Amino acid sequence: MASVTLQGNEFHTSGNLPTVGAEAPDFALTATDLSTKTLADFKGSKVVLNIFPSIDTGTCATSVRTFNKEASELENTKVVCISHDLPFAQARFCGAEGLDNVVNLSDYKNGSFGKSYGLDFVNGPLETLHSRAVVVIDENGTVKYTEQVSEIVDEPNYKGALEALLDD
């Protein structure tokens, strides 16, 4: 269980992020076209999982914009933005922002992604939503980098995640 703060108040997640060097847990998430996507759909590509509570908050929106710009310029890299938001809200946001270099996936159906990645808040005002985190996965499905953002209103360490993409 990880501890995360929201404006200084401590809350807990359901577990811990996957270990660097381990195989990334599989997932089944809903895309904006309502199809189901799994980790296997991204095999052969480097993947940045940009995970957050809701696309409708300032920091979450900024992380989507930043990763859209930065990581999407890298070769053989997919940026996957994951939240509990409905796929319609995710598509609306990216359409309005002109963001087309990220893949939005929703964990709204059963929350299994949040459980297997240890991300769900188990108490506090954001209970059941995902904590803010980044997981970088290589072409073979191995976890290369993780970050559990300790203060939920802070942005992730973009530089750290992007450097992990370049380490081979």
Short mmCIF file of C-alpha atoms in Angstrom, two decimals:
data_model
loop_
_atom_site.label_atom_id
_atom_site.label_comp_id
_atom_site.label_asym_id
_atom_site.label_seq_id
_atom_site.Cartn_x
_atom_site.Cartn_y
_atom_site.Cartn_z
CA MET A 1 0.00 0.00 0.00
CA ALA A 2 1.37 3.41 -0.98
CA SER A 3 0.73 6.65 0.85
CA VAL A 4 -0.20 9.69 -1.24
CA THR A 5 -1.20 13.15 -0.12
CA LEU A 6 -3.90 15.46 -1.39
CA GLN A 7 -2.96 19.00 -0.37
CA GLY A 8 -1.02 17.57 2.55
CA ASN A 9 -3.68 15.10 3.74
CA GLU A 10 -2.54 11.47 3.61
CA PHE A 11 -4.49 8.77 1.79
CA HIS A 12 -3.66 5.23 0.76
CA THR A 13 -3.72 3.18 -2.41
CA SER A 14 -4.71 -0.45 -2.78
CA GLY A 15 -1.13 -1.61 -3.30
CA ASN A 16 2.17 -0.73 -4.91
CA LEU A 17 3.17 -0.19 -8.49
CA PRO A 18 4.73 -3.11 -10.37
CA THR A 19 8.42 -3.62 -9.70
CA VAL A 20 10.97 -2.36 -12.22
CA GLY A 21 12.28 -5.39 -14.11
CA ALA A 22 9.06 -7.37 -13.63
CA GLU A 23 6.61 -8.28 -16.36
CA ALA A 24 3.88 -5.64 -16.58
CA PRO A 25 0.48 -6.93 -15.46
CA ASP A 26 -1.96 -7.39 -18.32
CA PHE A 27 -5.09 -5.29 -18.48
CA ALA A 28 -8.40 -5.01 -20.32
CA LEU A 29 -9.47 -1.37 -20.70
CA THR A 30 -12.06 0.43 -22.80
CA ALA A 31 -10.94 2.67 -25.67
CA THR A 32 -12.81 5.75 -26.86
CA ASP A 33 -14.41 3.66 -29.65
CA LEU A 34 -15.66 1.29 -26.89
CA SER A 35 -13.37 -1.55 -28.01
CA THR A 36 -11.32 -3.43 -25.46
CA LYS A 37 -7.56 -2.95 -25.43
CA THR A 38 -5.06 -5.14 -23.62
CA LEU A 39 -1.34 -4.83 -23.02
CA ALA A 40 -0.83 -7.29 -25.91
CA ASP A 41 -2.20 -4.62 -28.28
CA PHE A 42 0.94 -2.59 -27.58
CA LYS A 43 3.50 -5.42 -27.74
CA GLY A 44 6.52 -4.41 -29.81
CA SER A 45 6.19 -0.75 -28.79
CA LYS A 46 7.54 1.14 -25.83
CA VAL A 47 4.60 2.25 -23.69
CA VAL A 48 4.14 5.12 -21.27
CA LEU A 49 1.15 4.54 -18.98
CA ASN A 50 0.08 8.01 -17.83
CA ILE A 51 -2.38 7.22 -15.03
CA PHE A 52 -4.50 9.78 -13.19
CA PRO A 53 -7.79 10.35 -11.31
CA SER A 54 -9.75 12.36 -13.93
CA ILE A 55 -9.13 14.11 -17.23
CA ASP A 56 -11.30 16.97 -15.94
CA THR A 57 -8.70 18.27 -13.49
CA GLY A 58 -5.92 20.72 -14.30
CA THR A 59 -2.94 18.54 -13.43
CA CYS A 60 -4.36 15.50 -15.21
CA ALA A 61 -5.06 17.54 -18.34
CA THR A 62 -1.54 18.99 -18.23
CA SER A 63 0.01 15.52 -18.03
CA VAL A 64 -1.93 14.40 -21.11
CA ARG A 65 -0.87 17.52 -23.03
CA THR A 66 2.77 17.18 -21.97
CA PHE A 67 3.10 13.49 -22.77
CA ASN A 68 1.23 14.07 -26.07
CA LYS A 69 3.96 16.55 -27.02
CA GLU A 70 7.09 14.98 -25.52
CA ALA A 71 6.88 11.20 -25.59
CA SER A 72 4.89 10.94 -28.80
CA GLU A 73 7.87 12.40 -30.68
CA LEU A 74 9.93 9.33 -29.76
CA GLU A 75 10.21 6.42 -32.14
CA ASN A 76 8.17 3.28 -31.48
CA THR A 77 6.48 4.78 -28.41
CA LYS A 78 2.81 4.81 -27.42
CA VAL A 79 1.45 7.08 -24.70
CA VAL A 80 -1.55 5.50 -23.00
CA CYS A 81 -3.61 7.74 -20.71
CA ILE A 82 -5.67 5.80 -18.18
CA SER A 83 -8.39 6.93 -15.76
CA HIS A 84 -11.87 5.97 -14.59
CA ASP A 85 -13.36 8.68 -16.83
CA LEU A 86 -15.91 7.50 -19.35
CA PRO A 87 -14.41 7.01 -22.83
CA PHE A 88 -16.71 9.79 -24.08
CA ALA A 89 -15.14 12.34 -21.69
CA GLN A 90 -11.65 11.25 -22.70
CA ALA A 91 -12.48 11.63 -26.41
CA ARG A 92 -14.16 15.00 -25.82
CA PHE A 93 -11.11 16.37 -24.02
CA CYS A 94 -8.57 15.21 -26.59
CA GLY A 95 -10.79 16.36 -29.46
CA ALA A 96 -11.22 19.82 -27.96
CA GLU A 97 -7.47 20.06 -27.28
CA GLY A 98 -6.42 18.68 -30.67
CA LEU A 99 -4.45 15.87 -29.02
CA ASP A 100 -4.05 12.91 -31.33
CA ASN A 101 -0.76 11.35 -30.17
CA VAL A 102 -2.13 9.62 -27.09
CA VAL A 103 -4.34 6.58 -26.60
CA ASN A 104 -7.06 7.05 -23.98
CA LEU A 105 -8.25 4.02 -22.08
CA SER A 106 -10.86 3.82 -19.35
CA ASP A 107 -11.02 1.54 -16.31
CA TYR A 108 -14.68 2.40 -15.71
CA LYS A 109 -16.14 -1.09 -16.25
CA ASN A 110 -14.63 -3.14 -13.46
CA GLY A 111 -11.60 -1.32 -12.11
CA SER A 112 -9.35 -4.34 -12.62
CA PHE A 113 -6.46 -2.21 -13.91
CA GLY A 114 -6.37 -0.11 -10.75
CA LYS A 115 -6.42 -3.24 -8.63
CA SER A 116 -3.66 -5.09 -10.51
CA TYR A 117 -1.42 -2.01 -10.64
CA GLY A 118 -2.11 -1.07 -6.97
CA LEU A 119 -3.47 2.36 -7.88
CA ASP A 120 -6.95 2.66 -6.45
CA PHE A 121 -7.43 5.03 -3.55
CA VAL A 122 -8.90 3.05 -0.65
CA ASN A 123 -9.88 6.06 1.46
CA GLY A 124 -10.44 9.80 1.21
CA PRO A 125 -12.37 11.99 -1.22
CA LEU A 126 -10.89 10.27 -4.30
CA GLU A 127 -11.70 6.76 -3.07
CA THR A 128 -11.88 4.22 -5.95
CA LEU A 129 -10.19 6.60 -8.43
CA HIS A 130 -6.60 5.98 -9.57
CA SER A 131 -3.70 7.76 -7.98
CA ARG A 132 -1.38 9.73 -10.27
CA ALA A 133 1.37 7.45 -11.54
CA VAL A 134 3.56 6.72 -14.53
CA VAL A 135 4.69 3.27 -15.65
CA VAL A 136 7.07 2.81 -18.58
CA ILE A 137 7.06 -0.58 -20.29
CA ASP A 138 9.54 -1.78 -22.91
CA GLU A 139 8.75 -3.56 -26.20
CA ASN A 140 8.74 -6.95 -24.46
CA GLY A 141 6.34 -6.02 -21.65
CA THR A 142 8.97 -5.43 -18.96
CA VAL A 143 8.52 -2.55 -16.52
CA LYS A 144 11.39 -0.08 -17.01
CA TYR A 145 10.27 2.80 -14.75
CA THR A 146 7.58 3.62 -12.23
CA GLU A 147 6.59 6.73 -10.36
CA GLN A 148 3.88 7.04 -7.75
CA VAL A 149 3.39 10.81 -7.53
CA SER A 150 3.43 11.50 -3.80
CA GLU A 151 1.27 14.67 -3.87
CA ILE A 152 -1.72 14.08 -6.14
CA VAL A 153 -1.91 17.69 -7.35
CA ASP A 154 1.73 17.59 -8.54
CA GLU A 155 2.75 16.67 -12.07
CA PRO A 156 4.74 13.50 -12.71
CA ASN A 157 8.47 13.49 -13.43
CA TYR A 158 8.26 13.71 -17.23
CA LYS A 159 12.04 13.77 -17.60
CA GLY A 160 12.48 10.55 -15.60
CA ALA A 161 9.85 8.72 -17.64
CA LEU A 162 11.26 9.96 -20.95
CA GLU A 163 14.81 9.01 -19.98
CA ALA A 164 13.60 5.49 -19.15
CA LEU A 165 12.30 5.25 -22.73
CA LEU A 166 15.78 5.99 -24.03
CA ASP A 167 17.60 3.49 -21.80
CA ASP A 168 18.20 0.28 -23.66
#
